[in-house]
PDB file of C-alpha atoms and ligand atoms in Angstrom:
ATOM      1  CA  ASN N  18     -20.604   3.093  -7.204  1.00  0.00           C
ATOM      2  CA  THR N  19     -16.915   3.896  -7.058  1.00  0.00           C
ATOM      3  CA  LYS N  20     -15.306   5.102  -3.871  1.00  0.00           C
ATOM      4  CA  ALA N  21     -11.694   6.122  -3.279  1.00  0.00           C
ATOM      5  CA  PHE N  22      -9.951   3.986  -0.694  1.00  0.00           C
ATOM      6  CA  ILE N  23      -6.820   5.808   0.417  1.00  0.00           C
ATOM      7  CA  PHE N  24      -4.213   3.930   2.442  1.00  0.00           C
ATOM      8  CA  ASP N  25      -1.511   5.416   4.622  1.00  0.00           C
ATOM      9  CA  LEU N  26       1.703   3.374   4.390  1.00  0.00           C
ATOM     10  CA  ASP N  27       3.766   3.224   7.595  1.00  0.00           C
ATOM     11  CA  GLY N  28       1.731   1.547  10.321  1.00  0.00           C
ATOM     12  CA  VAL N  29      -1.159   0.655   8.008  1.00  0.00           C
ATOM     13  CA  ILE N  30       0.263  -1.457   5.180  1.00  0.00           C
ATOM     14  CA  VAL N  31       3.676  -2.241   6.672  1.00  0.00           C
ATOM     15  CA  ASP N  32       5.122  -1.947  10.157  1.00  0.00           C
ATOM     16  CA  THR N  33       7.991   0.339   9.199  1.00  0.00           C
ATOM     17  CA  ALA N  34       7.404   2.482  12.309  1.00  0.00           C
ATOM     18  CA  LYS N  35       9.778   0.135  14.140  1.00  0.00           C
ATOM     19  CA  TYR N  36      12.563   0.865  11.628  1.00  0.00           C
ATOM     20  CA  HIS N  37      11.961   4.613  11.762  1.00  0.00           C
ATOM     21  CA  TYR N  38      12.225   4.292  15.540  1.00  0.00           C
ATOM     22  CA  LEU N  39      15.543   2.414  15.441  1.00  0.00           C
ATOM     23  CA  ALA N  40      17.041   4.907  12.998  1.00  0.00           C
ATOM     24  CA  TRP N  41      15.904   7.947  15.011  1.00  0.00           C
ATOM     25  CA  GLN N  42      17.101   6.338  18.207  1.00  0.00           C
ATOM     26  CA  LYS N  43      20.651   6.218  16.857  1.00  0.00           C
ATOM     27  CA  ILE N  44      20.572   9.946  16.157  1.00  0.00           C
ATOM     28  CA  ALA N  45      18.993  10.670  19.551  1.00  0.00           C
ATOM     29  CA  ASN N  46      21.502   8.483  21.420  1.00  0.00           C
ATOM     30  CA  ALA N  47      24.424  10.202  19.731  1.00  0.00           C
ATOM     31  CA  LEU N  48      23.007  13.511  20.974  1.00  0.00           C
ATOM     32  CA  ASN N  49      22.307  12.159  24.487  1.00  0.00           C
ATOM     33  CA  ILE N  50      18.571  12.616  24.047  1.00  0.00           C
ATOM     34  CA  ASP N  51      16.258  10.183  25.798  1.00  0.00           C
ATOM     35  CA  PHE N  52      13.959   8.882  23.049  1.00  0.00           C
ATOM     36  CA  THR N  53      11.315   6.390  24.167  1.00  0.00           C
ATOM     37  CA  HIS N  54       8.521   4.447  22.459  1.00  0.00           C
ATOM     38  CA  GLU N  55       6.050   7.045  23.733  1.00  0.00           C
ATOM     39  CA  HIS N  56       8.080   9.805  22.120  1.00  0.00           C
ATOM     40  CA  ASN N  57       8.019   7.807  18.903  1.00  0.00           C
ATOM     41  CA  GLU N  58       4.205   8.123  18.805  1.00  0.00           C
ATOM     42  CA  LEU N  59       4.720  11.846  18.189  1.00  0.00           C
ATOM     43  CA  LEU N  60       6.587  11.059  14.983  1.00  0.00           C
ATOM     44  CA  LYS N  61       3.954   8.864  13.360  1.00  0.00           C
ATOM     45  CA  GLY N  62       2.648  10.382  10.130  1.00  0.00           C
ATOM     46  CA  VAL N  63       4.999  13.322  10.592  1.00  0.00           C
ATOM     47  CA  SER N  64       7.554  14.288   7.894  1.00  0.00           C
ATOM     48  CA  ARG N  65      11.256  13.517   8.261  1.00  0.00           C
ATOM     49  CA  VAL N  66      12.231  17.160   8.743  1.00  0.00           C
ATOM     50  CA  ARG N  67       9.549  17.744  11.370  1.00  0.00           C
ATOM     51  CA  SER N  68      10.460  14.483  13.135  1.00  0.00           C
ATOM     52  CA  LEU N  69      14.029  15.701  13.649  1.00  0.00           C
ATOM     53  CA  ASP N  70      12.763  19.023  14.992  1.00  0.00           C
ATOM     54  CA  ILE N  71      10.570  17.179  17.518  1.00  0.00           C
ATOM     55  CA  ILE N  72      13.521  15.073  18.693  1.00  0.00           C
ATOM     56  CA  LEU N  73      15.756  18.134  19.061  1.00  0.00           C
ATOM     57  CA  GLU N  74      12.983  19.881  21.021  1.00  0.00           C
ATOM     58  CA  LEU N  75      12.818  16.859  23.358  1.00  0.00           C
ATOM     59  CA  GLY N  76      16.543  17.268  24.046  1.00  0.00           C
ATOM     60  CA  ASN N  77      16.311  21.044  24.185  1.00  0.00           C
ATOM     61  CA  ILE N  78      18.952  21.227  21.488  1.00  0.00           C
ATOM     62  CA  GLN N  79      19.440  24.077  19.046  1.00  0.00           C
ATOM     63  CA  ALA N  80      21.318  23.020  15.954  1.00  0.00           C
ATOM     64  CA  SER N  81      22.616  24.621  12.777  1.00  0.00           C
ATOM     65  CA  GLN N  82      20.952  23.839   9.468  1.00  0.00           C
ATOM     66  CA  GLU N  83      24.177  22.144   8.418  1.00  0.00           C
ATOM     67  CA  ASP N  84      24.029  19.710  11.347  1.00  0.00           C
ATOM     68  CA  LYS N  85      20.334  19.086  10.815  1.00  0.00           C
ATOM     69  CA  ASP N  86      20.907  18.258   7.137  1.00  0.00           C
ATOM     70  CA  LYS N  87      23.670  15.857   8.141  1.00  0.00           C
ATOM     71  CA  TRP N  88      21.436  14.049  10.672  1.00  0.00           C
ATOM     72  CA  LEU N  89      18.557  13.857   8.189  1.00  0.00           C
ATOM     73  CA  ILE N  90      20.831  12.132   5.691  1.00  0.00           C
ATOM     74  CA  GLN N  91      22.229   9.801   8.370  1.00  0.00           C
ATOM     75  CA  LYS N  92      18.753   8.876   9.577  1.00  0.00           C
ATOM     76  CA  ASN N  93      17.538   8.020   6.098  1.00  0.00           C
ATOM     77  CA  GLU N  94      20.660   6.059   5.166  1.00  0.00           C
ATOM     78  CA  ASP N  95      20.270   4.013   8.316  1.00  0.00           C
ATOM     79  CA  TYR N  96      16.512   3.570   7.752  1.00  0.00           C
ATOM     80  CA  LEU N  97      17.171   2.326   4.199  1.00  0.00           C
ATOM     81  CA  THR N  98      19.436  -0.450   5.513  1.00  0.00           C
ATOM     82  CA  TYR N  99      16.378  -1.938   7.259  1.00  0.00           C
ATOM     83  CA  LEU N 100      14.462  -1.943   3.978  1.00  0.00           C
ATOM     84  CA  VAL N 101      17.067  -3.895   1.987  1.00  0.00           C
ATOM     85  CA  ASP N 102      15.640  -7.303   2.917  1.00  0.00           C
ATOM     86  CA  MET N 103      12.026  -6.224   2.910  1.00  0.00           C
ATOM     87  CA  ASP N 104       9.565  -8.536   1.143  1.00  0.00           C
ATOM     88  CA  GLU N 105       5.847  -9.440   1.100  1.00  0.00           C
ATOM     89  CA  SER N 106       6.112 -11.016   4.546  1.00  0.00           C
ATOM     90  CA  GLU N 107       6.198  -7.488   5.999  1.00  0.00           C
ATOM     91  CA  ILE N 108       2.692  -6.665   4.787  1.00  0.00           C
ATOM     92  CA  LEU N 109       0.536  -6.375   7.886  1.00  0.00           C
ATOM     93  CA  PRO N 110      -2.064  -9.130   8.467  1.00  0.00           C
ATOM     94  CA  GLY N 111      -5.415  -8.590   6.753  1.00  0.00           C
ATOM     95  CA  VAL N 112      -4.221  -5.936   4.302  1.00  0.00           C
ATOM     96  CA  LEU N 113      -3.899  -8.128   1.186  1.00  0.00           C
ATOM     97  CA  PRO N 114      -7.421  -9.602   1.375  1.00  0.00           C
ATOM     98  CA  ILE N 115      -8.865  -6.076   1.628  1.00  0.00           C
ATOM     99  CA  LEU N 116      -6.841  -4.865  -1.376  1.00  0.00           C
ATOM    100  CA  GLN N 117      -7.985  -7.922  -3.352  1.00  0.00           C
ATOM    101  CA  PHE N 118     -11.624  -7.408  -2.370  1.00  0.00           C
ATOM    102  CA  LEU N 119     -11.507  -3.721  -3.370  1.00  0.00           C
ATOM    103  CA  LYS N 120     -10.046  -4.663  -6.754  1.00  0.00           C
ATOM    104  CA  GLU N 121     -12.789  -7.274  -7.297  1.00  0.00           C
ATOM    105  CA  LYS N 122     -15.349  -4.581  -6.542  1.00  0.00           C
ATOM    106  CA  ASN N 123     -13.676  -2.168  -9.006  1.00  0.00           C
ATOM    107  CA  GLN N 124     -12.971   0.418  -6.360  1.00  0.00           C
ATOM    108  CA  ALA N 125     -10.294   3.102  -6.699  1.00  0.00           C
ATOM    109  CA  ILE N 126      -7.216   2.551  -4.546  1.00  0.00           C
ATOM    110  CA  ALA N 127      -4.637   5.180  -3.595  1.00  0.00           C
ATOM    111  CA  LEU N 128      -1.654   5.566  -1.339  1.00  0.00           C
ATOM    112  CA  GLY N 129      -1.469   8.718   0.795  1.00  0.00           C
ATOM    113  CA  SER N 130       1.795   8.712   2.732  1.00  0.00           C
ATOM    114  CA  ALA N 131       4.176  11.253   4.227  1.00  0.00           C
ATOM    115  CA  SER N 132       7.116   9.009   3.385  1.00  0.00           C
ATOM    116  CA  LYS N 133       9.571   9.767   0.603  1.00  0.00           C
ATOM    117  CA  ASN N 134      10.430   6.057   0.548  1.00  0.00           C
ATOM    118  CA  ALA N 135       6.916   4.872  -0.275  1.00  0.00           C
ATOM    119  CA  ARG N 136       7.463   3.614  -3.825  1.00  0.00           C
ATOM    120  CA  PRO N 137      10.423   1.296  -3.106  1.00  0.00           C
ATOM    121  CA  ILE N 138       8.499  -0.140  -0.145  1.00  0.00           C
ATOM    122  CA  LEU N 139       5.437  -0.896  -2.309  1.00  0.00           C
ATOM    123  CA  GLU N 140       7.703  -2.445  -4.927  1.00  0.00           C
ATOM    124  CA  LYS N 141       9.642  -4.619  -2.480  1.00  0.00           C
ATOM    125  CA  THR N 142       6.450  -5.899  -0.871  1.00  0.00           C
ATOM    126  CA  GLY N 143       5.019  -6.645  -4.315  1.00  0.00           C
ATOM    127  CA  ILE N 144       1.781  -4.670  -4.000  1.00  0.00           C
ATOM    128  CA  ILE N 145       2.486  -1.551  -6.057  1.00  0.00           C
ATOM    129  CA  SER N 146       0.183  -2.742  -8.873  1.00  0.00           C
ATOM    130  CA  TYR N 147      -2.879  -2.507  -6.597  1.00  0.00           C
ATOM    131  CA  PHE N 148      -2.547   1.276  -6.445  1.00  0.00           C
ATOM    132  CA  ASP N 149      -4.210   3.428  -9.103  1.00  0.00           C
ATOM    133  CA  VAL N 150      -2.592   6.517  -7.635  1.00  0.00           C
ATOM    134  CA  ILE N 151       0.390   7.102  -5.337  1.00  0.00           C
ATOM    135  CA  VAL N 152       0.814  10.374  -3.464  1.00  0.00           C
ATOM    136  CA  ASP N 153       3.755  10.470  -1.068  1.00  0.00           C
ATOM    137  CA  GLY N 154       6.179  12.791   0.697  1.00  0.00           C
ATOM    138  CA  ASN N 155       7.739  13.800  -2.615  1.00  0.00           C
ATOM    139  CA  ASP N 156       4.433  15.169  -3.924  1.00  0.00           C
ATOM    140  CA  VAL N 157       3.185  17.420  -1.131  1.00  0.00           C
ATOM    141  CA  THR N 158       4.319  20.553   0.656  1.00  0.00           C
ATOM    142  CA  ASN N 159       2.009  20.462   3.677  1.00  0.00           C
ATOM    143  CA  ALA N 160       2.341  17.647   6.200  1.00  0.00           C
ATOM    144  CA  LYS N 161      -0.590  15.873   7.916  1.00  0.00           C
ATOM    145  CA  PRO N 162      -2.835  17.033   9.660  1.00  0.00           C
ATOM    146  CA  ASP N 163      -3.037  19.178   6.532  1.00  0.00           C
ATOM    147  CA  PRO N 164      -5.275  17.145   4.187  1.00  0.00           C
ATOM    148  CA  GLU N 165      -3.187  17.959   1.073  1.00  0.00           C
ATOM    149  CA  VAL N 166      -1.878  14.418   0.571  1.00  0.00           C
ATOM    150  CA  PHE N 167      -5.371  12.838   0.683  1.00  0.00           C
ATOM    151  CA  LEU N 168      -7.078  15.605  -1.306  1.00  0.00           C
ATOM    152  CA  LYS N 169      -4.475  15.248  -4.014  1.00  0.00           C
ATOM    153  CA  ALA N 170      -5.038  11.488  -4.169  1.00  0.00           C
ATOM    154  CA  ALA N 171      -8.824  11.924  -4.464  1.00  0.00           C
ATOM    155  CA  ARG N 172      -8.436  14.599  -7.117  1.00  0.00           C
ATOM    156  CA  LEU N 173      -6.149  12.369  -9.196  1.00  0.00           C
ATOM    157  CA  LEU N 174      -8.743   9.593  -8.941  1.00  0.00           C
ATOM    158  CA  ASN N 175     -11.472  12.050  -9.893  1.00  0.00           C
ATOM    159  CA  ILE N 176     -13.476  11.183  -6.797  1.00  0.00           C
ATOM    160  CA  SER N 177     -14.889  13.698  -4.314  1.00  0.00           C
ATOM    161  CA  PRO N 178     -13.564  13.876  -0.729  1.00  0.00           C
ATOM    162  CA  GLU N 179     -17.038  12.866   0.523  1.00  0.00           C
ATOM    163  CA  ASN N 180     -16.687   9.628  -1.430  1.00  0.00           C
ATOM    164  CA  SER N 181     -13.198   8.967  -0.093  1.00  0.00           C
ATOM    165  CA  ILE N 182     -12.246   6.654   2.765  1.00  0.00           C
ATOM    166  CA  VAL N 183      -8.880   6.939   4.526  1.00  0.00           C
ATOM    167  CA  PHE N 184      -7.092   4.225   6.532  1.00  0.00           C
ATOM    168  CA  GLU N 185      -4.687   5.790   9.042  1.00  0.00           C
ATOM    169  CA  ASP N 186      -2.666   4.758  12.089  1.00  0.00           C
ATOM    170  CA  SER N 187      -1.619   8.252  13.202  1.00  0.00           C
ATOM    171  CA  VAL N 188      -3.528  10.984  15.010  1.00  0.00           C
ATOM    172  CA  ALA N 189      -2.272  13.586  12.503  1.00  0.00           C
ATOM    173  CA  GLY N 190      -3.475  11.401   9.618  1.00  0.00           C
ATOM    174  CA  VAL N 191      -6.945  10.853  11.100  1.00  0.00           C
ATOM    175  CA  GLN N 192      -7.236  14.596  11.602  1.00  0.00           C
ATOM    176  CA  ALA N 193      -6.118  15.207   8.005  1.00  0.00           C
ATOM    177  CA  ALA N 194      -8.857  12.892   6.706  1.00  0.00           C
ATOM    178  CA  ASN N 195     -11.484  14.581   8.913  1.00  0.00           C
ATOM    179  CA  ILE N 196     -10.395  18.091   7.889  1.00  0.00           C
ATOM    180  CA  GLY N 197     -10.559  16.953   4.265  1.00  0.00           C
ATOM    181  CA  ASN N 198     -14.202  15.801   4.718  1.00  0.00           C
ATOM    182  CA  MET N 199     -13.294  12.172   4.144  1.00  0.00           C
ATOM    183  CA  THR N 200     -14.370   9.094   6.099  1.00  0.00           C
ATOM    184  CA  SER N 201     -11.560   8.323   8.537  1.00  0.00           C
ATOM    185  CA  ILE N 202     -10.811   4.778   9.629  1.00  0.00           C
ATOM    186  CA  GLY N 203      -8.278   4.512  12.428  1.00  0.00           C
ATOM    187  CA  ILE N 204      -6.082   1.411  12.525  1.00  0.00           C
ATOM    188  CA  GLY N 205      -4.762   0.947  16.049  1.00  0.00           C
ATOM    189  CA  SER N 206      -5.675   1.916  19.572  1.00  0.00           C
ATOM    190  CA  LYS N 207      -9.161   3.282  20.365  1.00  0.00           C
ATOM    191  CA  THR N 208      -7.795   5.678  22.955  1.00  0.00           C
ATOM    192  CA  VAL N 209      -5.159   7.152  20.650  1.00  0.00           C
ATOM    193  CA  LEU N 210      -7.329   7.351  17.500  1.00  0.00           C
ATOM    194  CA  HIS N 211     -10.654   8.359  19.099  1.00  0.00           C
ATOM    195  CA  GLU N 212     -11.187  11.146  16.529  1.00  0.00           C
ATOM    196  CA  ALA N 213     -11.633   8.590  13.736  1.00  0.00           C
ATOM    197  CA  LYS N 214     -15.129   7.791  12.426  1.00  0.00           C
ATOM    198  CA  TYR N 215     -14.414   4.050  12.740  1.00  0.00           C
ATOM    199  CA  ILE N 216     -11.575   2.347  14.612  1.00  0.00           C
ATOM    200  CA  PHE N 217     -10.174  -1.168  14.244  1.00  0.00           C
ATOM    201  CA  GLU N 218      -7.248  -2.639  16.133  1.00  0.00           C
ATOM    202  CA  ASP N 219      -5.926  -4.081  12.861  1.00  0.00           C
ATOM    203  CA  PHE N 220      -7.059  -5.099   9.358  1.00  0.00           C
ATOM    204  CA  THR N 221      -7.950  -8.663  10.320  1.00  0.00           C
ATOM    205  CA  LEU N 222     -10.935  -7.192  12.196  1.00  0.00           C
ATOM    206  CA  ILE N 223     -12.339  -5.459   9.096  1.00  0.00           C
ATOM    207  CA  ASP N 224     -14.745  -7.763   7.286  1.00  0.00           C
ATOM    208  CA  GLN N 225     -16.044  -7.643   3.728  1.00  0.00           C
ATOM    209  CA  ASN N 226     -19.545  -6.631   4.835  1.00  0.00           C
ATOM    210  CA  PHE N 227     -18.164  -3.494   6.407  1.00  0.00           C
ATOM    211  CA  ILE N 228     -16.226  -2.597   3.230  1.00  0.00           C
ATOM    212  CA  GLU N 229     -19.343  -3.395   1.182  1.00  0.00           C
ATOM    213  CA  SER N 230     -21.375  -0.993   3.334  1.00  0.00           C
ATOM    214  CA  LEU N 231     -18.835   1.776   2.677  1.00  0.00           C
ATOM    215  CA  ILE N 232     -19.046   1.149  -1.064  1.00  0.00           C
ATOM    216  CA  THR N 233     -22.834   1.271  -1.223  1.00  0.00           C
ATOM    217  CA  LYS N 234     -23.261   4.213   1.129  1.00  0.00           C
TER     218      LYS N 234
HETATM  219  P1  B16 D  13      10.467   9.127   5.245  1.00  0.00           P
HETATM  220  P2  B16 D  13       3.120   7.462   6.683  1.00  0.00           P
HETATM  221  C1  B16 D  13       5.382   8.559   7.610  1.00  0.00           C
HETATM  222  O1  B16 D  13       4.728   7.651   6.791  1.00  0.00           O
HETATM  223  C2  B16 D  13       5.809   7.923   8.930  1.00  0.00           C
HETATM  224  O2  B16 D  13       4.691   7.592   9.719  1.00  0.00           O
HETATM  225  C3  B16 D  13       6.691   8.874   9.697  1.00  0.00           C
HETATM  226  O3  B16 D  13       7.120   8.278  10.904  1.00  0.00           O
HETATM  227  C4  B16 D  13       7.895   9.241   8.815  1.00  0.00           C
HETATM  228  O4  B16 D  13       8.756  10.161   9.478  1.00  0.00           O
HETATM  229  C5  B16 D  13       7.390   9.849   7.515  1.00  0.00           C
HETATM  230  O5  B16 D  13       6.546   8.927   6.869  1.00  0.00           O
HETATM  231  C6  B16 D  13       8.509  10.247   6.578  1.00  0.00           C
HETATM  232  O6  B16 D  13       9.134   9.101   6.091  1.00  0.00           O
HETATM  233  O7  B16 D  13      11.594   9.522   6.163  1.00  0.00           O
HETATM  234  O8  B16 D  13      10.560   7.732   4.716  1.00  0.00           O
HETATM  235  O9  B16 D  13      10.280  10.145   4.148  1.00  0.00           O
HETATM  236  O10 B16 D  13       2.685   6.922   7.999  1.00  0.00           O
HETATM  237  O11 B16 D  13       2.543   8.804   6.325  1.00  0.00           O
HETATM  238  O12 B16 D  13       2.998   6.453   5.564  1.00  0.00           O
HETATM  239 MG1   MG D  14       1.213   5.962   9.253  1.00  0.00          MG
END
């Protein structure tokens, strides 16, 4: 019995959301836009281009494409400075044991992320070899909640959506998994991720019996 276990990256495997936040905050501050932690929730799982649009909407700012392109480059350059020193210590608690268990059980493992920086992050944290397939922001045209990123991962693994399980920390990502007919597992708050089939505060609360039950289902 082989299932596809598809992992989101930011907020599931690593806590890069905090770096995205710091980098966006610099752009927002420069534009005099109030950008809080609550606002940042709106950006989770959302593409870089769409994230900037959301921030500009918050500030009621209309900008030229030229300016937008400039800010997108600035944001990413700043974000990348936070990744320079990244290593395995940034892997969120409980993630490695699950990856190891899935490998022992010969399950298929994929990454399904909106980020265009996914590969260097997996390399720096030393876990890229766990992934049979990587689908990221460079490979898709439709952002979550469109299921494209997850469907593509399942297709590359040759496993049906019904036999695919998605770990997600964002509302848009949980919706994408549901729309794609996959089993959604929310990682984070029960109130925020209530649309997920299962919800866990973090990976340390997911035990091997639960994973086993998903495999044999
Ligand atoms: P980048 P995920 C998403 O990654 C983040 O949640 C989101 O905040 C970010 O804007 C997006 O990636 C794009 O990232 O600027 O690196 O291309 O959660 O889908 O792994
Ligand atoms: Mg995420």
